[in-house]
Every structure is written in structure tokens, then in C-alpha cells.
PDB file of C-alpha atoms in Angstrom:
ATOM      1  CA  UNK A  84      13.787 -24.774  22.495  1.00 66.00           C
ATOM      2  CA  UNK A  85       9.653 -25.674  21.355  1.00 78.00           C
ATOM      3  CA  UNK A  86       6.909 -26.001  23.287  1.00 91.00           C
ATOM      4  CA  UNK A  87       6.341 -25.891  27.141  1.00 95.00           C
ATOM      5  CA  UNK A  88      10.482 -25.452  27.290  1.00 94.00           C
ATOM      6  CA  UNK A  89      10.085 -22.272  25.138  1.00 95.00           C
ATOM      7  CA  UNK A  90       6.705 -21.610  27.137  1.00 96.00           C
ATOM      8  CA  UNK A  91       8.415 -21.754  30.506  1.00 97.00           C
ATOM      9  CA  UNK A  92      11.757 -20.182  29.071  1.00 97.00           C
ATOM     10  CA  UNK A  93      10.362 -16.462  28.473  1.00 97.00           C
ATOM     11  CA  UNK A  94       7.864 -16.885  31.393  1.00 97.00           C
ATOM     12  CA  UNK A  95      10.380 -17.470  34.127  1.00 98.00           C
ATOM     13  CA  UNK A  96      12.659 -14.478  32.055  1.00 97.00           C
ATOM     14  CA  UNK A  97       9.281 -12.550  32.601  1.00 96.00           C
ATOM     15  CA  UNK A  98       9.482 -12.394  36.330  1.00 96.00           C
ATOM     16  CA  UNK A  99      12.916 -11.698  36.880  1.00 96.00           C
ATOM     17  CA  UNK A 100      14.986 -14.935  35.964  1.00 97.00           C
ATOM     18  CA  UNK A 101      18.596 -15.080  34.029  1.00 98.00           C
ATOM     19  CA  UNK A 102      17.766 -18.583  32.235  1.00 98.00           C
ATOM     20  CA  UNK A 103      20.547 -20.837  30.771  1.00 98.00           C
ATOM     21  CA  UNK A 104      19.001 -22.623  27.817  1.00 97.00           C
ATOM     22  CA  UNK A 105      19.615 -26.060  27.052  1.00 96.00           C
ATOM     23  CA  UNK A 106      18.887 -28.382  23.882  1.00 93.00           C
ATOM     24  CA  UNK A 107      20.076 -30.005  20.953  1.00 90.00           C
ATOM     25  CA  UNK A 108      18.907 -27.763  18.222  1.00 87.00           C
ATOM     26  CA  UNK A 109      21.055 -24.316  18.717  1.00 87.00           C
ATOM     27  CA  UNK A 110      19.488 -22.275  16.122  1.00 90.00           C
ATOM     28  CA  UNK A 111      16.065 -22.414  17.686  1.00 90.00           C
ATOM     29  CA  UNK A 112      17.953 -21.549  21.626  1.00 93.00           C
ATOM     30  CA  UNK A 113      19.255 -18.819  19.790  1.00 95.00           C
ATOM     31  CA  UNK A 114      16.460 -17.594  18.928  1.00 95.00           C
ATOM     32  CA  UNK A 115      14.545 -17.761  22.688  1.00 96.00           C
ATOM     33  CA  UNK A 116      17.619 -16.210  24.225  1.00 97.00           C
ATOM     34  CA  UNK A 117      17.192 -13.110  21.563  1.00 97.00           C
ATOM     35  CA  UNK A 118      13.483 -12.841  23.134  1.00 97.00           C
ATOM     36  CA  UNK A 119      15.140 -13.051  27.101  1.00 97.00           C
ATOM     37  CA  UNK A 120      17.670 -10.455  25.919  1.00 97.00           C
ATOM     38  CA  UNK A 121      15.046  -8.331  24.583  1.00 95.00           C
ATOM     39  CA  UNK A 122      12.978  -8.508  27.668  1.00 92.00           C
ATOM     40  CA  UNK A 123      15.731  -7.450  29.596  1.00 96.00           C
ATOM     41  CA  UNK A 124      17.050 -10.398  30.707  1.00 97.00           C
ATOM     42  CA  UNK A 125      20.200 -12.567  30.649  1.00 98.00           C
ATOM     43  CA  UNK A 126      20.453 -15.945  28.499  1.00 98.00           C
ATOM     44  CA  UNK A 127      22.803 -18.097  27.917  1.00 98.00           C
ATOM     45  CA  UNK A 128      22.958 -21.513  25.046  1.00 97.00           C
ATOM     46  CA  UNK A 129      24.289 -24.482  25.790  1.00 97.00           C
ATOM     47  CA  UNK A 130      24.075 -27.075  23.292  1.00 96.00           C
ATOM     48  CA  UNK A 131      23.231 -30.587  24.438  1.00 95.00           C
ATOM     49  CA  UNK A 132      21.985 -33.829  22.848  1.00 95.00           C
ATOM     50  CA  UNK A 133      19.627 -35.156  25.789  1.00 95.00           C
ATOM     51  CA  UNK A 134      19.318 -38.613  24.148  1.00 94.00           C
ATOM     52  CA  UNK A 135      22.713 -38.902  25.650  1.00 93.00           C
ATOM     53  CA  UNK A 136      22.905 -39.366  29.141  1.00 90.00           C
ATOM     54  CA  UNK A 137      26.647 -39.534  29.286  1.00 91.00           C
ATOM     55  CA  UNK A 138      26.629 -35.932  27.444  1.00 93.00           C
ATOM     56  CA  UNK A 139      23.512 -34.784  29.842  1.00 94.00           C
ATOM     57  CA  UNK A 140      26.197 -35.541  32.904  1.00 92.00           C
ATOM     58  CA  UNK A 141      27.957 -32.858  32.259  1.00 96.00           C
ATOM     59  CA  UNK A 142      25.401 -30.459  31.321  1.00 97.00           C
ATOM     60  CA  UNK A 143      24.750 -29.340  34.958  1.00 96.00           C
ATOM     61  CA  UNK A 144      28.482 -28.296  35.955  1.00 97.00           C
ATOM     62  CA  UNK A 145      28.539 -26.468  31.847  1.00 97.00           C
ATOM     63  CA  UNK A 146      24.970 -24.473  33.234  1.00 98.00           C
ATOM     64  CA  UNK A 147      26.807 -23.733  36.996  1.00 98.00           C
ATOM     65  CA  UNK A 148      30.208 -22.659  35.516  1.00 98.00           C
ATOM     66  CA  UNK A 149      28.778 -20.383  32.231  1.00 97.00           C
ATOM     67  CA  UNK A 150      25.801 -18.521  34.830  1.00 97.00           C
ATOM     68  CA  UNK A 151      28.561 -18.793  38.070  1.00 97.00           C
ATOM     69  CA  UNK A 152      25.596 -20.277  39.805  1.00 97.00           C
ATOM     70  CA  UNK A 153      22.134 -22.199  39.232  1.00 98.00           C
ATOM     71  CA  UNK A 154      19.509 -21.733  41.815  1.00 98.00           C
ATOM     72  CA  UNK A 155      16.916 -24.073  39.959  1.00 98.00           C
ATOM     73  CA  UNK A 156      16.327 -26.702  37.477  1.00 98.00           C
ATOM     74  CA  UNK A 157      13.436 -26.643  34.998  1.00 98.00           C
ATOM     75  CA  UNK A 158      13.509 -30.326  32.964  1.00 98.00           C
ATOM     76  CA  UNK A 159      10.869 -29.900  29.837  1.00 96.00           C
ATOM     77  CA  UNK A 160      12.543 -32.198  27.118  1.00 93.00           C
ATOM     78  CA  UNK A 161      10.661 -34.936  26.139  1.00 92.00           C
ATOM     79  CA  UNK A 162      10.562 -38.097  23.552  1.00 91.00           C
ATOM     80  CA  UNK A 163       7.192 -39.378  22.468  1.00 86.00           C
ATOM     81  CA  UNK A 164       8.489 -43.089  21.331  1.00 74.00           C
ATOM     82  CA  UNK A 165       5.778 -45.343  20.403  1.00 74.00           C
ATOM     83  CA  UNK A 166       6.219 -49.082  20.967  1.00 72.00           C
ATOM     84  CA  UNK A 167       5.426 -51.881  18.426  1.00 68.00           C
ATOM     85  CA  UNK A 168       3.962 -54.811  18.774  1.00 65.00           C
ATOM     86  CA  UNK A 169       7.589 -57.254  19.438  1.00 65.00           C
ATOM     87  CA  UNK A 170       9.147 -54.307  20.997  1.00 75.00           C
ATOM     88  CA  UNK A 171      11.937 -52.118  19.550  1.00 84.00           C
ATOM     89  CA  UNK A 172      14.296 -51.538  21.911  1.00 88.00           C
ATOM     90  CA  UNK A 173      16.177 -48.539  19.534  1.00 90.00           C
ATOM     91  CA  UNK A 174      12.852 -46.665  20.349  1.00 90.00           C
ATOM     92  CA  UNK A 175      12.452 -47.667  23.848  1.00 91.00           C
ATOM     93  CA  UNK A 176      16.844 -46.598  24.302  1.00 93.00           C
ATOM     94  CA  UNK A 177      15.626 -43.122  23.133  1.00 94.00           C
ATOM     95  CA  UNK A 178      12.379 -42.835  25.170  1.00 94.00           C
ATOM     96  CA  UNK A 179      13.641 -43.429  28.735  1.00 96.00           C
ATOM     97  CA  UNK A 180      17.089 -41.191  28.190  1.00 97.00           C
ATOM     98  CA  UNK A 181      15.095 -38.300  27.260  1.00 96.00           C
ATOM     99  CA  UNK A 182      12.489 -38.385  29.433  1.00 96.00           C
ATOM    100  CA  UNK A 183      14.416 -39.877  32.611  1.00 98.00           C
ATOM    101  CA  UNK A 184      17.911 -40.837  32.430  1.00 97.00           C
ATOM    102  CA  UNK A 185      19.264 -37.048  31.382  1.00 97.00           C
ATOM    103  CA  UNK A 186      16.765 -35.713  33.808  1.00 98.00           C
ATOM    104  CA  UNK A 187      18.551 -37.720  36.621  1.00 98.00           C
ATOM    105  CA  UNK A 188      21.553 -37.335  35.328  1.00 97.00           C
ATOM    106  CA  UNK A 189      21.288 -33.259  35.146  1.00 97.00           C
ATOM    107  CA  UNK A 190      19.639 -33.251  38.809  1.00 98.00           C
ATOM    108  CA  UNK A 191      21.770 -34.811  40.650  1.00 97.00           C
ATOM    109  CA  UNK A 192      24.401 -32.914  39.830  1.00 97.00           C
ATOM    110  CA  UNK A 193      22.331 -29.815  40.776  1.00 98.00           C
ATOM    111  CA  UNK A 194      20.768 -31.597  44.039  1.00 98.00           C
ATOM    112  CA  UNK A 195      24.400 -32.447  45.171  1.00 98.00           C
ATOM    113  CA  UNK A 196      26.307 -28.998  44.325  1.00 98.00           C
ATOM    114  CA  UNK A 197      23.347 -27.516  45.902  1.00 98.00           C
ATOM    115  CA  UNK A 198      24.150 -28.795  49.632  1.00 98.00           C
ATOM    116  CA  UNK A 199      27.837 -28.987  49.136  1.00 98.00           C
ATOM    117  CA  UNK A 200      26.863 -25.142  48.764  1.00 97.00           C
ATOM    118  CA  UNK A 201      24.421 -25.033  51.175  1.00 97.00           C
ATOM    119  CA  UNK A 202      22.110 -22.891  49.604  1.00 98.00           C
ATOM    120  CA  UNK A 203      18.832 -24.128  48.828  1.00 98.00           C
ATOM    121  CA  UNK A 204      17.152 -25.147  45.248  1.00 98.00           C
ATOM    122  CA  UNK A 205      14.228 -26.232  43.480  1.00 99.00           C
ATOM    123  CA  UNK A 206      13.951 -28.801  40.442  1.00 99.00           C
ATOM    124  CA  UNK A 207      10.406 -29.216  38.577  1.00 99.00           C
ATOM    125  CA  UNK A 208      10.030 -31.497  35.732  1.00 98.00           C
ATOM    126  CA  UNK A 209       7.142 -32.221  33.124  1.00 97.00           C
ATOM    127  CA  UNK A 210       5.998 -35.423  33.421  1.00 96.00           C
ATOM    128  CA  UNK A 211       2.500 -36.421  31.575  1.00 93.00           C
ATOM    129  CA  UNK A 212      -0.756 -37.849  33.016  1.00 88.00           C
ATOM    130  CA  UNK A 213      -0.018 -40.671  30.382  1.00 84.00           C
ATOM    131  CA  UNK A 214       1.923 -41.838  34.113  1.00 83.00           C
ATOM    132  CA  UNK A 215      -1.234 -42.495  35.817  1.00 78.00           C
ATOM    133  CA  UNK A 216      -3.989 -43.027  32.650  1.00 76.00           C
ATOM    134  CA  UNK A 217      -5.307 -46.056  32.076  1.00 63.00           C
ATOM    135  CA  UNK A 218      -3.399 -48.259  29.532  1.00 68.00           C
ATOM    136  CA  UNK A 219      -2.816 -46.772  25.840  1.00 73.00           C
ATOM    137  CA  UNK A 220      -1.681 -49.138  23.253  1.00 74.00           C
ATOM    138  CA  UNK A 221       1.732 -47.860  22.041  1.00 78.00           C
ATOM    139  CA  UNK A 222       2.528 -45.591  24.887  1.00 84.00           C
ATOM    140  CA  UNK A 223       4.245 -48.228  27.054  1.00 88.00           C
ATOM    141  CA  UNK A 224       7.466 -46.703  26.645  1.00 90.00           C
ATOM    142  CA  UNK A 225       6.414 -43.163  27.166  1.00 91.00           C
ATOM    143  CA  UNK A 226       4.246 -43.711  29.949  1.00 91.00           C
ATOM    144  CA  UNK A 227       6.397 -45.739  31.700  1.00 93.00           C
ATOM    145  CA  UNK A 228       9.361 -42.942  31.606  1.00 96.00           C
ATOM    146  CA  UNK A 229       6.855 -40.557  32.776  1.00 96.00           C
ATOM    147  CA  UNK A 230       5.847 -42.304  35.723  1.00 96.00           C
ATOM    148  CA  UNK A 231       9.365 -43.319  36.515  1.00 97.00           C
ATOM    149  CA  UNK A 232       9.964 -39.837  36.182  1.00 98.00           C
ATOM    150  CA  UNK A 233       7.061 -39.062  38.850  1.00 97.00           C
ATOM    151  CA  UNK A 234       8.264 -41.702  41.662  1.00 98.00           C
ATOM    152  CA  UNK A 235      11.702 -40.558  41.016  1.00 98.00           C
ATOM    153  CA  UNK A 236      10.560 -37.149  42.161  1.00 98.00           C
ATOM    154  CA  UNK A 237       8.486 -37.959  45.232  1.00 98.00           C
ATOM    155  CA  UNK A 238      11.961 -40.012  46.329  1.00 98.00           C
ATOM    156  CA  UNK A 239      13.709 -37.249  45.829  1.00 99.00           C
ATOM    157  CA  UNK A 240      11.868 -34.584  48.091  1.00 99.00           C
ATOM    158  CA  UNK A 241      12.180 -37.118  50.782  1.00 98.00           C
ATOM    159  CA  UNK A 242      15.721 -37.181  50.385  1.00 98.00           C
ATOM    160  CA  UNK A 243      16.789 -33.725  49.830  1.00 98.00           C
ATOM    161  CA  UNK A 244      13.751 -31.820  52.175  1.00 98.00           C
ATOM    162  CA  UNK A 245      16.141 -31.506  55.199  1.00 98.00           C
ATOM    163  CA  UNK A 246      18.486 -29.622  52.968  1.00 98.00           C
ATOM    164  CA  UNK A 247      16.527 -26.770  51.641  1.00 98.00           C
ATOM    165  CA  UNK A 248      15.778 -28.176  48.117  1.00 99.00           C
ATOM    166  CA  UNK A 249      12.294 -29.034  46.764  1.00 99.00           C
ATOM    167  CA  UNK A 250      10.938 -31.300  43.813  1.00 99.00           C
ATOM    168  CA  UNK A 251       7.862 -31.465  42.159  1.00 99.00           C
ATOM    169  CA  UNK A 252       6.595 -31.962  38.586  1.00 97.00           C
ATOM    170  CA  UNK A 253       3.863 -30.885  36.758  1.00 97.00           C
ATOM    171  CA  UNK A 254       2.026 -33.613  34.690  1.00 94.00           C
ATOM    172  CA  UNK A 255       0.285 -32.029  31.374  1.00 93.00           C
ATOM    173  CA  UNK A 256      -2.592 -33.478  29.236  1.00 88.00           C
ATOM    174  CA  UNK A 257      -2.725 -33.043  25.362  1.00 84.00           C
ATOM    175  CA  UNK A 258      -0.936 -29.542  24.809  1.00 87.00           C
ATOM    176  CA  UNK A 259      -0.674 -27.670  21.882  1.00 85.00           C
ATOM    177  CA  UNK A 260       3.006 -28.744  20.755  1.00 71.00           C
ATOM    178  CA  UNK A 261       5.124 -30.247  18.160  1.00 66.00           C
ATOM    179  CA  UNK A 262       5.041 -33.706  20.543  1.00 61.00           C
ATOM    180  CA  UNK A 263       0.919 -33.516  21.420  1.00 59.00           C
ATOM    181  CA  UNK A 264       1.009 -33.472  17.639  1.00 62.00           C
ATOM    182  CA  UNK A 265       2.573 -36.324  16.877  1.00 61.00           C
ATOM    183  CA  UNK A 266       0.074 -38.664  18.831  1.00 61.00           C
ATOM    184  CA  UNK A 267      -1.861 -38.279  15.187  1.00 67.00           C
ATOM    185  CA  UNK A 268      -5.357 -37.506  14.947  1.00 73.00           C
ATOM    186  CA  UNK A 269      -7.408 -40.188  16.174  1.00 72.00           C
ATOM    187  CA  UNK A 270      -5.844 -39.916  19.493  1.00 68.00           C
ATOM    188  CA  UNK A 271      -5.972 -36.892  19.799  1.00 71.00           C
ATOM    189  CA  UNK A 272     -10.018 -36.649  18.825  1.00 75.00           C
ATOM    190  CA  UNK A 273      -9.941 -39.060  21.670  1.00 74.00           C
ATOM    191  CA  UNK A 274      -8.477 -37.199  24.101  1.00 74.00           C
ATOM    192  CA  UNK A 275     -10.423 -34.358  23.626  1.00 79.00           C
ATOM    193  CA  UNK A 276     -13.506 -35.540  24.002  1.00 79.00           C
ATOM    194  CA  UNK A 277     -13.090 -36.559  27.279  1.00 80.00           C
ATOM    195  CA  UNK A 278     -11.231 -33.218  28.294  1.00 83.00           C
ATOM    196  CA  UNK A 279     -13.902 -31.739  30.578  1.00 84.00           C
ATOM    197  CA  UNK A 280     -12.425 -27.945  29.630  1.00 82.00           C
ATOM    198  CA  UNK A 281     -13.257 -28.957  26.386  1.00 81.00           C
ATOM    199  CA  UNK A 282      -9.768 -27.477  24.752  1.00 85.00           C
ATOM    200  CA  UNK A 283      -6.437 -28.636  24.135  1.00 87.00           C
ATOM    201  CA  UNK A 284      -3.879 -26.791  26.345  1.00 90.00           C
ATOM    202  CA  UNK A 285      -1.658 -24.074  25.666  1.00 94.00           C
ATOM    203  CA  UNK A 286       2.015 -24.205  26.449  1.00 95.00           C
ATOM    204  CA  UNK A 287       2.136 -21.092  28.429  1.00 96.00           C
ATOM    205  CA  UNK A 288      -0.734 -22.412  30.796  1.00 96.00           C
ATOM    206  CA  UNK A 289       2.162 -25.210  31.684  1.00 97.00           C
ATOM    207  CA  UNK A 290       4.385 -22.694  31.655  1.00 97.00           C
ATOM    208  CA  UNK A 291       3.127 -20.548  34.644  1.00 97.00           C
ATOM    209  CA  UNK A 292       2.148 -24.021  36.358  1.00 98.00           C
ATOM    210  CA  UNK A 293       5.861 -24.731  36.428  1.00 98.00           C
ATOM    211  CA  UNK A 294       7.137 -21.063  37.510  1.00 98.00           C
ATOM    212  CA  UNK A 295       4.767 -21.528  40.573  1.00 98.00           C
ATOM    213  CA  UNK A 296       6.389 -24.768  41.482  1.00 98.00           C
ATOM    214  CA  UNK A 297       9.745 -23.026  41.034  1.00 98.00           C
ATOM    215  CA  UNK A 298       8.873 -19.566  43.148  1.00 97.00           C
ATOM    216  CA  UNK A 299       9.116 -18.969  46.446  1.00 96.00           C
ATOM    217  CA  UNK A 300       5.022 -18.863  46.813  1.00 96.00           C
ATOM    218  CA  UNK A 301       5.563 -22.599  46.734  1.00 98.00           C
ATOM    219  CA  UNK A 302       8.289 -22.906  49.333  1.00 97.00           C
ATOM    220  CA  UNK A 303       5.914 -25.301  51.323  1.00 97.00           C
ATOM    221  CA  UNK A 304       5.357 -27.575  47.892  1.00 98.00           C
ATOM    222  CA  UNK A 305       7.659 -30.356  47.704  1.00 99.00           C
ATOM    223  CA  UNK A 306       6.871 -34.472  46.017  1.00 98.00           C
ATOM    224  CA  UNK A 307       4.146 -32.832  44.319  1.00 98.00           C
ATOM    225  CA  UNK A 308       2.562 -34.366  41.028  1.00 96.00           C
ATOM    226  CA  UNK A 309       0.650 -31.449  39.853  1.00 95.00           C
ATOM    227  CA  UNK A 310      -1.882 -32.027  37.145  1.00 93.00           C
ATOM    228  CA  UNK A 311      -2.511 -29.772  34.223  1.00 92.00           C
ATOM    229  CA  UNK A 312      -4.673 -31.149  31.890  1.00 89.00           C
ATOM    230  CA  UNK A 313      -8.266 -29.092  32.266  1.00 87.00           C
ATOM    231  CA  UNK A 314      -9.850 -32.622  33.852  1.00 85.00           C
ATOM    232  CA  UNK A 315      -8.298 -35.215  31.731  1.00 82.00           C
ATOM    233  CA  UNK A 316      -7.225 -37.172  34.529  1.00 77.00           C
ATOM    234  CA  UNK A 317      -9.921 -36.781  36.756  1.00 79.00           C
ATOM    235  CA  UNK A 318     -11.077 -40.239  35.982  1.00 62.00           C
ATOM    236  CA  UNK A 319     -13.158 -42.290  33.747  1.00 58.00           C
ATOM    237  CA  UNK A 320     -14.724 -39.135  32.007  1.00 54.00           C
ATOM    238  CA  UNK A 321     -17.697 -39.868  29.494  1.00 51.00           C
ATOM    239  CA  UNK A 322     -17.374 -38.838  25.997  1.00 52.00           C
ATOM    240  CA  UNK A 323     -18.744 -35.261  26.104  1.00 48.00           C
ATOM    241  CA  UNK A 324     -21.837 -34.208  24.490  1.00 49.00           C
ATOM    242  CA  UNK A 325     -21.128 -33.614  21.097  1.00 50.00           C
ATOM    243  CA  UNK A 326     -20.746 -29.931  19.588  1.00 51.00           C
ATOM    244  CA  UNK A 327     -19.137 -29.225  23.609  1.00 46.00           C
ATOM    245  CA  UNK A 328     -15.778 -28.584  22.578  1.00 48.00           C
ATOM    246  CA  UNK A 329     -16.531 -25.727  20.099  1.00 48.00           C
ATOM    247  CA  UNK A 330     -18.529 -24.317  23.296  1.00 47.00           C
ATOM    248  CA  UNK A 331     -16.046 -23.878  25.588  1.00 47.00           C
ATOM    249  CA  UNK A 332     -14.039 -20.815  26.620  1.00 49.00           C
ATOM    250  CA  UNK A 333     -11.294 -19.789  24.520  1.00 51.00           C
ATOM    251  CA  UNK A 334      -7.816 -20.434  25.750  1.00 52.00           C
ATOM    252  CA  UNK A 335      -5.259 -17.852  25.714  1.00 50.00           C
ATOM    253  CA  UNK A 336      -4.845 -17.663  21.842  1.00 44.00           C
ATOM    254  CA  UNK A 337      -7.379 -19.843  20.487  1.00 39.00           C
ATOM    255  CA  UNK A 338     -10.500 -22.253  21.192  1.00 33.00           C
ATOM    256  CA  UNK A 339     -10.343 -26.098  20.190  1.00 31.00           C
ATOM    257  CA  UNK A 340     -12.361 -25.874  16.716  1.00 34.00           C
ATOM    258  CA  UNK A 341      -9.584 -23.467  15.906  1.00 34.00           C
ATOM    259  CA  UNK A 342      -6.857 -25.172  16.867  1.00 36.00           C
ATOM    260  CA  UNK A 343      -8.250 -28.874  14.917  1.00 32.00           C
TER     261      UNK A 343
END
């Protein structure tokens, strides 16, 4: 309903898709399915508290019975939990249904109706590079769902290849979102200095990242862990020279030293 869901919403309703929206807070699906409708489009809200596996279960047969028919699955929802030192297990509950346990709940649901059907389908989630990054203090929970999310995906084109159905997931840097907010400040003047674009991202950069994973001009794409973070996770990056941020290209609505 925020973000790279919204993002990836009103792009895929761009290029031709009817999209059945999914989240907890209705007033805000209500409001992206107004912009589908507008655009000529189809929508449809479902409400659905993804901290709850057991009410995520169900979400796939709700989507297939209120669209008669779901030809892919788009998974953007996300939990940033931060640990604490001693653990808090509340947190870490919250962290891995969100970002994995809903996800697999919703999918294989999907995966299976799709070869009972026999028609083919395509499932793309967003995991982060936090998956792959070198250790952050506080992140253990988050980057651990991420990356769970990530293997769970390349296991999952393996299995479901022969049938027609592809997998992949995008992994974003630091994006421009209520969640990239919450890191706080002095992580996220971190991150950015070692983004070689220079710039935070932009949710509708994701957005068309995860549309090509979903179109047929990937039909050859499938375990994929595609990076989007403008060099992020290239490696060990140095700090960059200072004043390089506020020298870089403009995104699609706004350059780094605007978006501080």
C-alpha cells in the first residue's frame, strides 16, 4: 500500500495488468486501486494482516477466487525489526512472518494451483542486499529473513522450472521509503556514502526492476537474485569523495542533497 508495493502496483497497472491489492491498512489500498481504476485498469482490495501467517494462508485462494484467476505473484511487504543486544524474540516473531513466512505461505498456494491448472506463472519478491552485506549490528533479524527469503527462491525455480513457473527476486539497497527511513540517520549517511550512484533509490526504479522479472521479456529468468541498489553491493566500496553525492545525476524526482 507504500513504497515499492505502491511503486510496482500502478507500474504493472501501467502496462496492461488487473492487480489485486493486498495489505493491512485498507484506506491507503483504497486509495492505489482509485489510481489503477483511473488508469484504466481493474483493482481489487483485499485486506490482510501479513504478520499473520495463518491469515496470509488464505490470502492466495481470497486473490484467485475475487480476480477468477492469478497469473503472478508480486511479494513487496516488508518488516524492518531491529534486534537488541539479549534478543527479543516479539521482534524477531514479527520480522521473519513478514518478510518470509506469509511470503511462503501466499506462494505456495499460487505455485501449487498453478500446475494443478497447468498454466504457467511467475512469483518475484523483494528481498534486500542486507542478505548478502557484510554484518550490520541490529539487522540480524532482517537480514537473515531476507536471505532466507533469497535461498528459498533459488529452491523454488528448481522445483517448479519443469512446470512453466519462474521465481526470482529483486534485492534493493537504501530506497526512498517509509522502511529505508526508519534505519535513522547515521545509517543511512553510511550507506550512502558508499553508494557508487551516489543517490538513494526511488521506488519506481524497483518497481520496473520487478515488472521485468514478471514479463514475458524475462521468460528465460528464473532463481535470479537481481540487485538494485546503484553499486551498493558491489563490494567493499570506499567512502566516496566527499561533496560526490550532491554531484551525481538526479533520479527520477529528486537528487540525494534533496532528498537528506
Amino acid at each position: 500500500s507504500s513504497g515499492i508495493g505502491r511503486a510496482a502496483a500502478l507500474h504493472l497497472a501501467g502496462r496492461g495488468a488487473d492487480v489485486v491489492l493486498a495489505a493491512r491498512r485498507t484506506g491507503a489500498l483504497e486509495e492505489v486501486a482509485a489510481e489503477i481504476e483511473e488508469a484504466g485498469r481493474r483493482a481489487w482490495t483485499l485486506r490482510c494482516d501479513l504478520s499473520d501467517p495463518e491469515d496470509a494462508a488464505s490470502l492466495g485462494e481470497r486473490a484467485w477466487k475475487t480476480a477468477d484467476g492469478v497469473t503472478s505473484l508480486l511479494y513487496a511487504a516488508g518488516h524492518l525489526g531491529f534486534s537488541a543486544v539479549g534478543g527479543d524474540p516479539a521482534s524477531a516473531a514479527r520480522t521473519f512472518a513478514v518478510n518470509l513466512h506469509s511470503f511462503v505461505a501466499v506462494t505456495e498456494y499460487l505455485t501449487a494451483r498453478w500446475r494443478d491448472e497447468r498454466m504457467p506463472g511467475a512469483v518475484v519478491g523483494v528481498s534486500s542486499v542486507s542478505s548478502t552485506l557484510s554484518p550490520v549490528a541490529g539487522l540480524e533479524y532482517y537480514g537473515a529473513s531476507k536471505a532466507a527469503m533469497a535461498q528459498y527462491i533459488r529452491c523454488l525455480a528448481v522445483s517448479v522450472a519443469r512446470h512453466g513457473i519462474r521465481a526470482n527476486c529483486v534485492a534493493p539497497g537504501i530506497i526512498e521509503t517509509p522502511m529505508g527511513d526508519a534505519a535513522g540517520p547515521e545509517h543511512r549517511r553510511g550507506w550512502i556514502s558508499r553508494i557508487p550512484a551516489g543517490r538513494v533509490g526511488e521506488p519506481r526504479e524497483v518497481a520496473a526492476v520487478l515488472g521485468h522479472l514478471l514479463s514475458g521479456s524475462a521468460s528465460r529468468v528464473t532463481g535470479a537474485v537481481l540487485r538494485a541498489d546503484g553499486g551498493f553491493g558491489l563490494g567493499d566500496v570506499a567512502p566516496l569523495r566527499p561533496g560526490y553525492p550532491e554531484q551525481a545525476p538526479a533520479g527520477p524526482e529528486r537528487t540525494w542533497a534533496e532528498g537528506r
